[in-house]
mmCIF file with all atom_site columns, C-alpha atoms in Angstrom:
data_model
loop_
_atom_site.group_PDB
_atom_site.id
_atom_site.type_symbol
_atom_site.label_atom_id
_atom_site.label_alt_id
_atom_site.label_comp_id
_atom_site.label_asym_id
_atom_site.label_entity_id
_atom_site.label_seq_id
_atom_site.pdbx_PDB_ins_code
_atom_site.Cartn_x
_atom_site.Cartn_y
_atom_site.Cartn_z
_atom_site.occupancy
_atom_site.B_iso_or_equiv
_atom_site.pdbx_formal_charge
_atom_site.auth_seq_id
_atom_site.auth_comp_id
_atom_site.auth_asym_id
_atom_site.auth_atom_id
_atom_site.pdbx_PDB_model_num
ATOM 1   C CA . UNK A 1 1   ? -21.216 -2.947  28.867  1.00 0.00 ? 16  UNK A CA 1
ATOM 2   C CA . UNK A 1 2   ? -18.842 -0.114  27.821  1.00 0.00 ? 17  UNK A CA 1
ATOM 3   C CA . UNK A 1 3   ? -19.065 1.001   24.215  1.00 0.00 ? 18  UNK A CA 1
ATOM 4   C CA . UNK A 1 4   ? -15.902 0.477   22.151  1.00 0.00 ? 19  UNK A CA 1
ATOM 5   C CA . UNK A 1 5   ? -14.415 3.860   21.123  1.00 0.00 ? 20  UNK A CA 1
ATOM 6   C CA . UNK A 1 6   ? -11.981 3.326   18.396  1.00 0.00 ? 21  UNK A CA 1
ATOM 7   C CA . UNK A 1 7   ? -10.276 6.675   19.041  1.00 0.00 ? 22  UNK A CA 1
ATOM 8   C CA . UNK A 1 8   ? -9.476  5.496   22.580  1.00 0.00 ? 23  UNK A CA 1
ATOM 9   C CA . UNK A 1 9   ? -8.828  1.933   21.864  1.00 0.00 ? 24  UNK A CA 1
ATOM 10  C CA . UNK A 1 10  ? -6.350  2.488   19.120  1.00 0.00 ? 25  UNK A CA 1
ATOM 11  C CA . UNK A 1 11  ? -4.484  5.599   20.335  1.00 0.00 ? 26  UNK A CA 1
ATOM 12  C CA . UNK A 1 12  ? -1.713  4.964   17.777  1.00 0.00 ? 27  UNK A CA 1
ATOM 13  C CA . UNK A 1 13  ? -4.097  5.524   15.002  1.00 0.00 ? 28  UNK A CA 1
ATOM 14  C CA . UNK A 1 14  ? -6.278  8.345   16.361  1.00 0.00 ? 29  UNK A CA 1
ATOM 15  C CA . UNK A 1 15  ? -4.135  10.175  18.898  1.00 0.00 ? 30  UNK A CA 1
ATOM 16  C CA . UNK A 1 16  ? -0.854  11.126  17.316  1.00 0.00 ? 31  UNK A CA 1
ATOM 17  C CA . UNK A 1 17  ? 1.331   13.855  18.623  1.00 0.00 ? 32  UNK A CA 1
ATOM 18  C CA . UNK A 1 18  ? 1.746   17.389  16.992  1.00 0.00 ? 33  UNK A CA 1
ATOM 19  C CA . UNK A 1 19  ? 5.168   16.017  15.868  1.00 0.00 ? 34  UNK A CA 1
ATOM 20  C CA . UNK A 1 20  ? 5.273   13.423  13.046  1.00 0.00 ? 35  UNK A CA 1
ATOM 21  C CA . UNK A 1 21  ? 5.587   9.742   13.730  1.00 0.00 ? 36  UNK A CA 1
ATOM 22  C CA . UNK A 1 22  ? 5.474   6.439   11.847  1.00 0.00 ? 37  UNK A CA 1
ATOM 23  C CA . UNK A 1 23  ? 2.335   4.136   12.082  1.00 0.00 ? 38  UNK A CA 1
ATOM 24  C CA . UNK A 1 24  ? 1.576   0.864   10.311  1.00 0.00 ? 39  UNK A CA 1
ATOM 25  C CA . UNK A 1 25  ? -2.120  1.057   9.501   1.00 0.00 ? 40  UNK A CA 1
ATOM 26  C CA . UNK A 1 26  ? -3.961  -2.414  9.598   1.00 0.00 ? 41  UNK A CA 1
ATOM 27  C CA . UNK A 1 27  ? -6.674  -3.688  7.496   1.00 0.00 ? 42  UNK A CA 1
ATOM 28  C CA . UNK A 1 28  ? -9.906  -1.861  8.160   1.00 0.00 ? 43  UNK A CA 1
ATOM 29  C CA . UNK A 1 29  ? -13.404 -1.650  6.646   1.00 0.00 ? 44  UNK A CA 1
ATOM 30  C CA . UNK A 1 30  ? -15.037 1.612   5.396   1.00 0.00 ? 45  UNK A CA 1
ATOM 31  C CA . UNK A 1 31  ? -17.998 2.883   3.805   1.00 0.00 ? 46  UNK A CA 1
ATOM 32  C CA . UNK A 1 32  ? -16.820 5.275   1.105   1.00 0.00 ? 47  UNK A CA 1
ATOM 33  C CA . UNK A 1 33  ? -18.176 7.809   -1.402  1.00 0.00 ? 48  UNK A CA 1
ATOM 34  C CA . UNK A 1 34  ? -16.082 9.323   -4.245  1.00 0.00 ? 49  UNK A CA 1
ATOM 35  C CA . UNK A 1 35  ? -16.584 12.793  -5.510  1.00 0.00 ? 50  UNK A CA 1
ATOM 36  C CA . UNK A 1 36  ? -15.071 15.959  -6.919  1.00 0.00 ? 51  UNK A CA 1
ATOM 37  C CA . UNK A 1 37  ? -15.190 19.679  -6.097  1.00 0.00 ? 52  UNK A CA 1
ATOM 38  C CA . UNK A 1 38  ? -14.909 22.218  -3.252  1.00 0.00 ? 53  UNK A CA 1
ATOM 39  C CA . UNK A 1 39  ? -15.927 20.516  0.060   1.00 0.00 ? 54  UNK A CA 1
ATOM 40  C CA . UNK A 1 40  ? -17.013 23.902  1.353   1.00 0.00 ? 55  UNK A CA 1
ATOM 41  C CA . UNK A 1 41  ? -19.643 24.368  -1.165  1.00 0.00 ? 56  UNK A CA 1
ATOM 42  C CA . UNK A 1 42  ? -22.989 24.681  0.664   1.00 0.00 ? 57  UNK A CA 1
ATOM 43  C CA . UNK A 1 43  ? -25.182 21.708  -0.214  1.00 0.00 ? 58  UNK A CA 1
ATOM 44  C CA . UNK A 1 44  ? -22.563 20.480  -2.695  1.00 0.00 ? 59  UNK A CA 1
ATOM 45  C CA . UNK A 1 45  ? -21.429 16.936  -3.674  1.00 0.00 ? 60  UNK A CA 1
ATOM 46  C CA . UNK A 1 46  ? -19.123 16.614  -0.521  1.00 0.00 ? 61  UNK A CA 1
ATOM 47  C CA . UNK A 1 47  ? -21.652 17.576  2.037   1.00 0.00 ? 62  UNK A CA 1
ATOM 48  C CA . UNK A 1 48  ? -24.221 15.270  0.447   1.00 0.00 ? 63  UNK A CA 1
ATOM 49  C CA . UNK A 1 49  ? -21.617 12.481  0.527   1.00 0.00 ? 64  UNK A CA 1
ATOM 50  C CA . UNK A 1 50  ? -21.081 13.157  4.258   1.00 0.00 ? 65  UNK A CA 1
ATOM 51  C CA . UNK A 1 51  ? -24.847 12.982  4.955   1.00 0.00 ? 66  UNK A CA 1
ATOM 52  C CA . UNK A 1 52  ? -25.015 9.551   3.269   1.00 0.00 ? 67  UNK A CA 1
ATOM 53  C CA . UNK A 1 53  ? -22.052 8.244   5.195   1.00 0.00 ? 68  UNK A CA 1
ATOM 54  C CA . UNK A 1 54  ? -23.515 9.245   8.540   1.00 0.00 ? 69  UNK A CA 1
ATOM 55  C CA . UNK A 1 55  ? -27.052 7.932   7.590   1.00 0.00 ? 70  UNK A CA 1
ATOM 56  C CA . UNK A 1 56  ? -25.551 4.461   6.766   1.00 0.00 ? 71  UNK A CA 1
ATOM 57  C CA . UNK A 1 57  ? -23.195 4.364   9.762   1.00 0.00 ? 72  UNK A CA 1
ATOM 58  C CA . UNK A 1 58  ? -25.891 5.236   12.174  1.00 0.00 ? 73  UNK A CA 1
ATOM 59  C CA . UNK A 1 59  ? -28.340 2.796   10.713  1.00 0.00 ? 74  UNK A CA 1
ATOM 60  C CA . UNK A 1 60  ? -25.845 0.117   11.232  1.00 0.00 ? 75  UNK A CA 1
ATOM 61  C CA . UNK A 1 61  ? -25.178 1.202   14.862  1.00 0.00 ? 76  UNK A CA 1
ATOM 62  C CA . UNK A 1 62  ? -28.844 1.394   15.632  1.00 0.00 ? 77  UNK A CA 1
ATOM 63  C CA . UNK A 1 63  ? -29.693 -1.877  13.959  1.00 0.00 ? 78  UNK A CA 1
ATOM 64  C CA . UNK A 1 64  ? -30.441 -3.815  17.409  1.00 0.00 ? 79  UNK A CA 1
ATOM 65  C CA . UNK A 1 65  ? -33.236 -1.257  18.165  1.00 0.00 ? 80  UNK A CA 1
ATOM 66  C CA . UNK A 1 66  ? -34.900 -2.061  14.925  1.00 0.00 ? 81  UNK A CA 1
ATOM 67  C CA . UNK A 1 67  ? -34.685 -5.804  15.680  1.00 0.00 ? 82  UNK A CA 1
ATOM 68  C CA . UNK A 1 68  ? -31.826 -6.300  13.117  1.00 0.00 ? 83  UNK A CA 1
ATOM 69  C CA . UNK A 1 69  ? -28.820 -7.011  15.330  1.00 0.00 ? 84  UNK A CA 1
ATOM 70  C CA . UNK A 1 70  ? -26.016 -8.473  13.139  1.00 0.00 ? 85  UNK A CA 1
ATOM 71  C CA . UNK A 1 71  ? -24.160 -11.571 14.281  1.00 0.00 ? 86  UNK A CA 1
ATOM 72  C CA . UNK A 1 72  ? -21.334 -10.467 16.342  1.00 0.00 ? 87  UNK A CA 1
ATOM 73  C CA . UNK A 1 73  ? -22.738 -6.966  17.034  1.00 0.00 ? 88  UNK A CA 1
ATOM 74  C CA . UNK A 1 74  ? -21.129 -4.985  19.963  1.00 0.00 ? 89  UNK A CA 1
ATOM 75  C CA . UNK A 1 75  ? -21.804 -1.430  21.267  1.00 0.00 ? 90  UNK A CA 1
ATOM 76  C CA . UNK A 1 76  ? -19.517 1.112   19.779  1.00 0.00 ? 91  UNK A CA 1
ATOM 77  C CA . UNK A 1 77  ? -19.019 4.823   19.150  1.00 0.00 ? 92  UNK A CA 1
ATOM 78  C CA . UNK A 1 78  ? -19.324 5.766   15.374  1.00 0.00 ? 93  UNK A CA 1
ATOM 79  C CA . UNK A 1 79  ? -15.636 6.420   14.259  1.00 0.00 ? 94  UNK A CA 1
ATOM 80  C CA . UNK A 1 80  ? -14.686 9.889   12.909  1.00 0.00 ? 95  UNK A CA 1
ATOM 81  C CA . UNK A 1 81  ? -15.250 10.995  9.444   1.00 0.00 ? 96  UNK A CA 1
ATOM 82  C CA . UNK A 1 82  ? -12.108 10.547  7.138   1.00 0.00 ? 97  UNK A CA 1
ATOM 83  C CA . UNK A 1 83  ? -11.097 11.663  3.792   1.00 0.00 ? 98  UNK A CA 1
ATOM 84  C CA . UNK A 1 84  ? -8.570  10.902  1.011   1.00 0.00 ? 99  UNK A CA 1
ATOM 85  C CA . UNK A 1 85  ? -7.753  13.880  -1.195  1.00 0.00 ? 100 UNK A CA 1
ATOM 86  C CA . UNK A 1 86  ? -5.997  14.219  -4.475  1.00 0.00 ? 101 UNK A CA 1
ATOM 87  C CA . UNK A 1 87  ? -5.879  16.676  -7.556  1.00 0.00 ? 102 UNK A CA 1
ATOM 88  C CA . UNK A 1 88  ? -5.199  15.348  -11.052 1.00 0.00 ? 103 UNK A CA 1
ATOM 89  C CA . UNK A 1 89  ? -1.817  16.298  -12.170 1.00 0.00 ? 104 UNK A CA 1
ATOM 90  C CA . UNK A 1 90  ? -0.576  17.653  -8.901  1.00 0.00 ? 105 UNK A CA 1
ATOM 91  C CA . UNK A 1 91  ? 1.752   15.868  -6.440  1.00 0.00 ? 106 UNK A CA 1
ATOM 92  C CA . UNK A 1 92  ? 0.392   16.471  -3.059  1.00 0.00 ? 107 UNK A CA 1
ATOM 93  C CA . UNK A 1 93  ? -2.425  19.017  -2.477  1.00 0.00 ? 108 UNK A CA 1
ATOM 94  C CA . UNK A 1 94  ? -2.914  22.695  -3.723  1.00 0.00 ? 109 UNK A CA 1
ATOM 95  C CA . UNK A 1 95  ? -5.124  24.211  -1.218  1.00 0.00 ? 110 UNK A CA 1
ATOM 96  C CA . UNK A 1 96  ? -5.696  27.308  -3.331  1.00 0.00 ? 111 UNK A CA 1
ATOM 97  C CA . UNK A 1 97  ? -7.447  25.292  -5.890  1.00 0.00 ? 112 UNK A CA 1
ATOM 98  C CA . UNK A 1 98  ? -10.225 23.502  -3.821  1.00 0.00 ? 113 UNK A CA 1
ATOM 99  C CA . UNK A 1 99  ? -12.474 23.344  -6.872  1.00 0.00 ? 114 UNK A CA 1
ATOM 100 C CA . UNK A 1 100 ? -9.955  20.812  -8.397  1.00 0.00 ? 115 UNK A CA 1
ATOM 101 C CA . UNK A 1 101 ? -10.304 18.384  -5.392  1.00 0.00 ? 116 UNK A CA 1
ATOM 102 C CA . UNK A 1 102 ? -10.953 14.778  -5.899  1.00 0.00 ? 117 UNK A CA 1
ATOM 103 C CA . UNK A 1 103 ? -11.881 12.969  -2.759  1.00 0.00 ? 118 UNK A CA 1
ATOM 104 C CA . UNK A 1 104 ? -13.134 9.871   -1.108  1.00 0.00 ? 119 UNK A CA 1
ATOM 105 C CA . UNK A 1 105 ? -15.177 10.588  2.077   1.00 0.00 ? 120 UNK A CA 1
ATOM 106 C CA . UNK A 1 106 ? -15.354 7.713   4.289   1.00 0.00 ? 121 UNK A CA 1
ATOM 107 C CA . UNK A 1 107 ? -16.075 6.321   7.872   1.00 0.00 ? 122 UNK A CA 1
ATOM 108 C CA . UNK A 1 108 ? -14.679 3.268   9.466   1.00 0.00 ? 123 UNK A CA 1
ATOM 109 C CA . UNK A 1 109 ? -17.039 0.341   10.252  1.00 0.00 ? 124 UNK A CA 1
ATOM 110 C CA . UNK A 1 110 ? -16.800 -2.063  13.084  1.00 0.00 ? 125 UNK A CA 1
ATOM 111 C CA . UNK A 1 111 ? -15.511 -5.500  12.455  1.00 0.00 ? 126 UNK A CA 1
ATOM 112 C CA . UNK A 1 112 ? -18.872 -7.312  12.195  1.00 0.00 ? 127 UNK A CA 1
ATOM 113 C CA . UNK A 1 113 ? -19.866 -5.315  9.211   1.00 0.00 ? 128 UNK A CA 1
ATOM 114 C CA . UNK A 1 114 ? -19.875 -7.381  6.010   1.00 0.00 ? 129 UNK A CA 1
ATOM 115 C CA . UNK A 1 115 ? -21.685 -7.127  2.867   1.00 0.00 ? 130 UNK A CA 1
ATOM 116 C CA . UNK A 1 116 ? -24.937 -8.461  4.234   1.00 0.00 ? 131 UNK A CA 1
ATOM 117 C CA . UNK A 1 117 ? -25.008 -5.973  7.020   1.00 0.00 ? 132 UNK A CA 1
ATOM 118 C CA . UNK A 1 118 ? -24.069 -3.156  4.585   1.00 0.00 ? 133 UNK A CA 1
ATOM 119 C CA . UNK A 1 119 ? -26.830 -4.256  2.212   1.00 0.00 ? 134 UNK A CA 1
ATOM 120 C CA . UNK A 1 120 ? -29.369 -4.214  4.977   1.00 0.00 ? 135 UNK A CA 1
ATOM 121 C CA . UNK A 1 121 ? -28.348 -0.715  6.021   1.00 0.00 ? 136 UNK A CA 1
ATOM 122 C CA . UNK A 1 122 ? -28.631 0.508   2.439   1.00 0.00 ? 137 UNK A CA 1
ATOM 123 C CA . UNK A 1 123 ? -32.030 -0.982  2.073   1.00 0.00 ? 138 UNK A CA 1
ATOM 124 C CA . UNK A 1 124 ? -33.191 0.593   5.306   1.00 0.00 ? 139 UNK A CA 1
ATOM 125 C CA . UNK A 1 125 ? -31.913 4.148   4.385   1.00 0.00 ? 140 UNK A CA 1
ATOM 126 C CA . UNK A 1 126 ? -33.378 4.010   0.925   1.00 0.00 ? 141 UNK A CA 1
ATOM 127 C CA . UNK A 1 127 ? -36.851 3.134   2.510   1.00 0.00 ? 142 UNK A CA 1
ATOM 128 C CA . UNK A 1 128 ? -36.674 5.680   5.312   1.00 0.00 ? 143 UNK A CA 1
ATOM 129 C CA . UNK A 1 129 ? -34.883 8.480   3.555   1.00 0.00 ? 144 UNK A CA 1
ATOM 130 C CA . UNK A 1 130 ? -35.678 8.086   -0.163  1.00 0.00 ? 145 UNK A CA 1
ATOM 131 C CA . UNK A 1 131 ? -34.085 11.581  -0.926  1.00 0.00 ? 146 UNK A CA 1
ATOM 132 C CA . UNK A 1 132 ? -30.709 10.227  -0.269  1.00 0.00 ? 147 UNK A CA 1
ATOM 133 C CA . UNK A 1 133 ? -28.783 8.922   -3.294  1.00 0.00 ? 148 UNK A CA 1
ATOM 134 C CA . UNK A 1 134 ? -26.871 5.783   -2.440  1.00 0.00 ? 149 UNK A CA 1
ATOM 135 C CA . UNK A 1 135 ? -25.696 5.035   -5.964  1.00 0.00 ? 150 UNK A CA 1
ATOM 136 C CA . UNK A 1 136 ? -22.065 6.031   -5.308  1.00 0.00 ? 151 UNK A CA 1
ATOM 137 C CA . UNK A 1 137 ? -21.592 4.359   -1.973  1.00 0.00 ? 152 UNK A CA 1
ATOM 138 C CA . UNK A 1 138 ? -19.572 1.217   -1.380  1.00 0.00 ? 153 UNK A CA 1
ATOM 139 C CA . UNK A 1 139 ? -18.167 -0.877  1.300   1.00 0.00 ? 154 UNK A CA 1
ATOM 140 C CA . UNK A 1 140 ? -14.351 -1.273  1.148   1.00 0.00 ? 155 UNK A CA 1
ATOM 141 C CA . UNK A 1 141 ? -11.796 -3.175  3.113   1.00 0.00 ? 156 UNK A CA 1
ATOM 142 C CA . UNK A 1 142 ? -8.148  -2.272  2.613   1.00 0.00 ? 157 UNK A CA 1
ATOM 143 C CA . UNK A 1 143 ? -4.812  -2.016  4.250   1.00 0.00 ? 158 UNK A CA 1
ATOM 144 C CA . UNK A 1 144 ? -3.201  1.416   4.351   1.00 0.00 ? 159 UNK A CA 1
ATOM 145 C CA . UNK A 1 145 ? 0.113   0.124   5.536   1.00 0.00 ? 160 UNK A CA 1
ATOM 146 C CA . UNK A 1 146 ? 3.230   2.089   6.459   1.00 0.00 ? 161 UNK A CA 1
ATOM 147 C CA . UNK A 1 147 ? 2.472   5.757   7.041   1.00 0.00 ? 162 UNK A CA 1
ATOM 148 C CA . UNK A 1 148 ? 3.701   8.916   8.616   1.00 0.00 ? 163 UNK A CA 1
ATOM 149 C CA . UNK A 1 149 ? 0.997   10.921  10.399  1.00 0.00 ? 164 UNK A CA 1
ATOM 150 C CA . UNK A 1 150 ? 0.830   14.025  12.552  1.00 0.00 ? 165 UNK A CA 1
ATOM 151 C CA . UNK A 1 151 ? -1.824  15.793  14.476  1.00 0.00 ? 166 UNK A CA 1
ATOM 152 C CA . UNK A 1 152 ? -2.657  19.116  12.793  1.00 0.00 ? 167 UNK A CA 1
ATOM 153 C CA . UNK A 1 153 ? -4.156  21.908  15.079  1.00 0.00 ? 168 UNK A CA 1
ATOM 154 C CA . UNK A 1 154 ? -5.976  24.767  13.275  1.00 0.00 ? 169 UNK A CA 1
ATOM 155 C CA . UNK A 1 155 ? -7.578  25.639  9.946   1.00 0.00 ? 170 UNK A CA 1
ATOM 156 C CA . UNK A 1 156 ? -7.466  23.180  7.115   1.00 0.00 ? 171 UNK A CA 1
ATOM 157 C CA . UNK A 1 157 ? -5.811  25.843  4.954   1.00 0.00 ? 172 UNK A CA 1
ATOM 158 C CA . UNK A 1 158 ? -2.814  25.801  7.217   1.00 0.00 ? 173 UNK A CA 1
ATOM 159 C CA . UNK A 1 159 ? -2.138  22.097  6.704   1.00 0.00 ? 174 UNK A CA 1
ATOM 160 C CA . UNK A 1 160 ? 0.758   22.737  4.380   1.00 0.00 ? 175 UNK A CA 1
ATOM 161 C CA . UNK A 1 161 ? 2.833   23.558  7.363   1.00 0.00 ? 176 UNK A CA 1
ATOM 162 C CA . UNK A 1 162 ? 2.172   20.229  9.012   1.00 0.00 ? 177 UNK A CA 1
ATOM 163 C CA . UNK A 1 163 ? 2.736   18.552  5.644   1.00 0.00 ? 178 UNK A CA 1
ATOM 164 C CA . UNK A 1 164 ? 6.249   20.201  5.559   1.00 0.00 ? 179 UNK A CA 1
ATOM 165 C CA . UNK A 1 165 ? 7.030   18.952  8.903   1.00 0.00 ? 180 UNK A CA 1
ATOM 166 C CA . UNK A 1 166 ? 6.009   15.519  7.820   1.00 0.00 ? 181 UNK A CA 1
ATOM 167 C CA . UNK A 1 167 ? 8.170   15.609  4.698   1.00 0.00 ? 182 UNK A CA 1
ATOM 168 C CA . UNK A 1 168 ? 11.223  16.724  6.698   1.00 0.00 ? 183 UNK A CA 1
ATOM 169 C CA . UNK A 1 169 ? 10.503  13.763  9.255   1.00 0.00 ? 184 UNK A CA 1
ATOM 170 C CA . UNK A 1 170 ? 10.137  11.394  6.287   1.00 0.00 ? 185 UNK A CA 1
ATOM 171 C CA . UNK A 1 171 ? 13.555  12.322  4.856   1.00 0.00 ? 186 UNK A CA 1
ATOM 172 C CA . UNK A 1 172 ? 15.327  12.270  8.245   1.00 0.00 ? 187 UNK A CA 1
ATOM 173 C CA . UNK A 1 173 ? 13.973  8.763   8.810   1.00 0.00 ? 188 UNK A CA 1
ATOM 174 C CA . UNK A 1 174 ? 15.371  7.573   5.473   1.00 0.00 ? 189 UNK A CA 1
ATOM 175 C CA . UNK A 1 175 ? 11.819  6.908   4.134   1.00 0.00 ? 190 UNK A CA 1
ATOM 176 C CA . UNK A 1 176 ? 10.252  7.915   0.760   1.00 0.00 ? 191 UNK A CA 1
ATOM 177 C CA . UNK A 1 177 ? 6.857   9.633   0.523   1.00 0.00 ? 192 UNK A CA 1
ATOM 178 C CA . UNK A 1 178 ? 4.797   7.097   -1.504  1.00 0.00 ? 193 UNK A CA 1
ATOM 179 C CA . UNK A 1 179 ? 1.807   9.377   -2.564  1.00 0.00 ? 194 UNK A CA 1
ATOM 180 C CA . UNK A 1 180 ? 0.271   7.818   -5.774  1.00 0.00 ? 195 UNK A CA 1
ATOM 181 C CA . UNK A 1 181 ? -3.014  7.181   -7.524  1.00 0.00 ? 196 UNK A CA 1
ATOM 182 C CA . UNK A 1 182 ? -3.536  4.317   -5.011  1.00 0.00 ? 197 UNK A CA 1
ATOM 183 C CA . UNK A 1 183 ? -2.003  5.644   -1.871  1.00 0.00 ? 198 UNK A CA 1
ATOM 184 C CA . UNK A 1 184 ? -3.353  9.146   -1.153  1.00 0.00 ? 199 UNK A CA 1
ATOM 185 C CA . UNK A 1 185 ? -3.213  12.054  1.162   1.00 0.00 ? 200 UNK A CA 1
ATOM 186 C CA . UNK A 1 186 ? -5.408  11.124  4.131   1.00 0.00 ? 201 UNK A CA 1
ATOM 187 C CA . UNK A 1 187 ? -7.185  13.195  6.764   1.00 0.00 ? 202 UNK A CA 1
ATOM 188 C CA . UNK A 1 188 ? -9.061  12.070  9.917   1.00 0.00 ? 203 UNK A CA 1
ATOM 189 C CA . UNK A 1 189 ? -11.434 14.663  11.439  1.00 0.00 ? 204 UNK A CA 1
ATOM 190 C CA . UNK A 1 190 ? -11.563 14.646  15.247  1.00 0.00 ? 205 UNK A CA 1
ATOM 191 C CA . UNK A 1 191 ? -13.335 18.040  15.469  1.00 0.00 ? 206 UNK A CA 1
ATOM 192 C CA . UNK A 1 192 ? -16.699 19.306  14.059  1.00 0.00 ? 207 UNK A CA 1
ATOM 193 C CA . UNK A 1 193 ? -15.961 22.561  12.184  1.00 0.00 ? 208 UNK A CA 1
ATOM 194 C CA . UNK A 1 194 ? -19.554 23.672  12.561  1.00 0.00 ? 209 UNK A CA 1
ATOM 195 C CA . UNK A 1 195 ? -19.172 23.583  16.469  1.00 0.00 ? 210 UNK A CA 1
ATOM 196 C CA . UNK A 1 196 ? -15.513 24.197  16.996  1.00 0.00 ? 211 UNK A CA 1
ATOM 197 C CA . UNK A 1 197 ? -13.181 27.161  17.085  1.00 0.00 ? 212 UNK A CA 1
ATOM 198 C CA . UNK A 1 198 ? -11.281 26.939  13.725  1.00 0.00 ? 213 UNK A CA 1
ATOM 199 C CA . UNK A 1 199 ? -7.956  27.615  15.554  1.00 0.00 ? 214 UNK A CA 1
ATOM 200 C CA . UNK A 1 200 ? -8.553  24.430  17.701  1.00 0.00 ? 215 UNK A CA 1
ATOM 201 C CA . UNK A 1 201 ? -9.645  22.003  15.011  1.00 0.00 ? 216 UNK A CA 1
ATOM 202 C CA . UNK A 1 202 ? -8.019  18.789  15.370  1.00 0.00 ? 217 UNK A CA 1
ATOM 203 C CA . UNK A 1 203 ? -7.226  16.867  12.128  1.00 0.00 ? 218 UNK A CA 1
ATOM 204 C CA . UNK A 1 204 ? -4.981  13.874  11.784  1.00 0.00 ? 219 UNK A CA 1
ATOM 205 C CA . UNK A 1 205 ? -2.736  14.100  8.523   1.00 0.00 ? 220 UNK A CA 1
ATOM 206 C CA . UNK A 1 206 ? -1.456  10.914  7.267   1.00 0.00 ? 221 UNK A CA 1
ATOM 207 C CA . UNK A 1 207 ? 0.866   10.167  4.213   1.00 0.00 ? 222 UNK A CA 1
ATOM 208 C CA . UNK A 1 208 ? 1.940   6.715   2.807   1.00 0.00 ? 223 UNK A CA 1
ATOM 209 C CA . UNK A 1 209 ? 5.627   6.020   2.900   1.00 0.00 ? 224 UNK A CA 1
ATOM 210 C CA . UNK A 1 210 ? 7.806   3.275   2.021   1.00 0.00 ? 225 UNK A CA 1
ATOM 211 C CA . UNK A 1 211 ? 11.338  2.098   2.890   1.00 0.00 ? 226 UNK A CA 1
ATOM 212 C CA . UNK A 1 212 ? 14.260  2.866   0.551   1.00 0.00 ? 227 UNK A CA 1
ATOM 213 C CA . UNK A 1 213 ? 15.511  -0.129  -1.465  1.00 0.00 ? 228 UNK A CA 1
#
């Protein structure tokens, strides 16, 4: 049986063009970790959060091999790492002040993952990897709704150019950018920066929007 690859099955969410477009993002379930600070700090809070997310996500994926197959389980590819980013008192993102970043790192989970499946994964990780702190981790289901997104190619530091394209598109479409304390700057990482040429990194940039009254 072929594994479900969310990036291929939901192209409208994971394969946008390098020009902005509108997307209506449905309800999805994520494992999330909140934190603050520069994501590039070696061994820092962000990198520890990513380690936690992958530990839990792969524990759920490998559950059948440990005799713990959840009801409704199906074979799948672990979805990409995602992040929501903001800075207190700043509208949008100031890439020159990475130390001021607040973030939510997250990985989408398949539809069969509920509170019981998640709790079992946390228990397994705590038992097998006691050095991992799961105190800040949570399972969340939410609907992102109407957004404008665009594929960004290149360094994360060059994202402002892509955001400017998105803002121009939003205005042309008669929409309003709806960044707020609830709806945040969103990135989906399709490339591993440890293994990829920085100039070829693929990152989906997504901003919430709303229709004018």
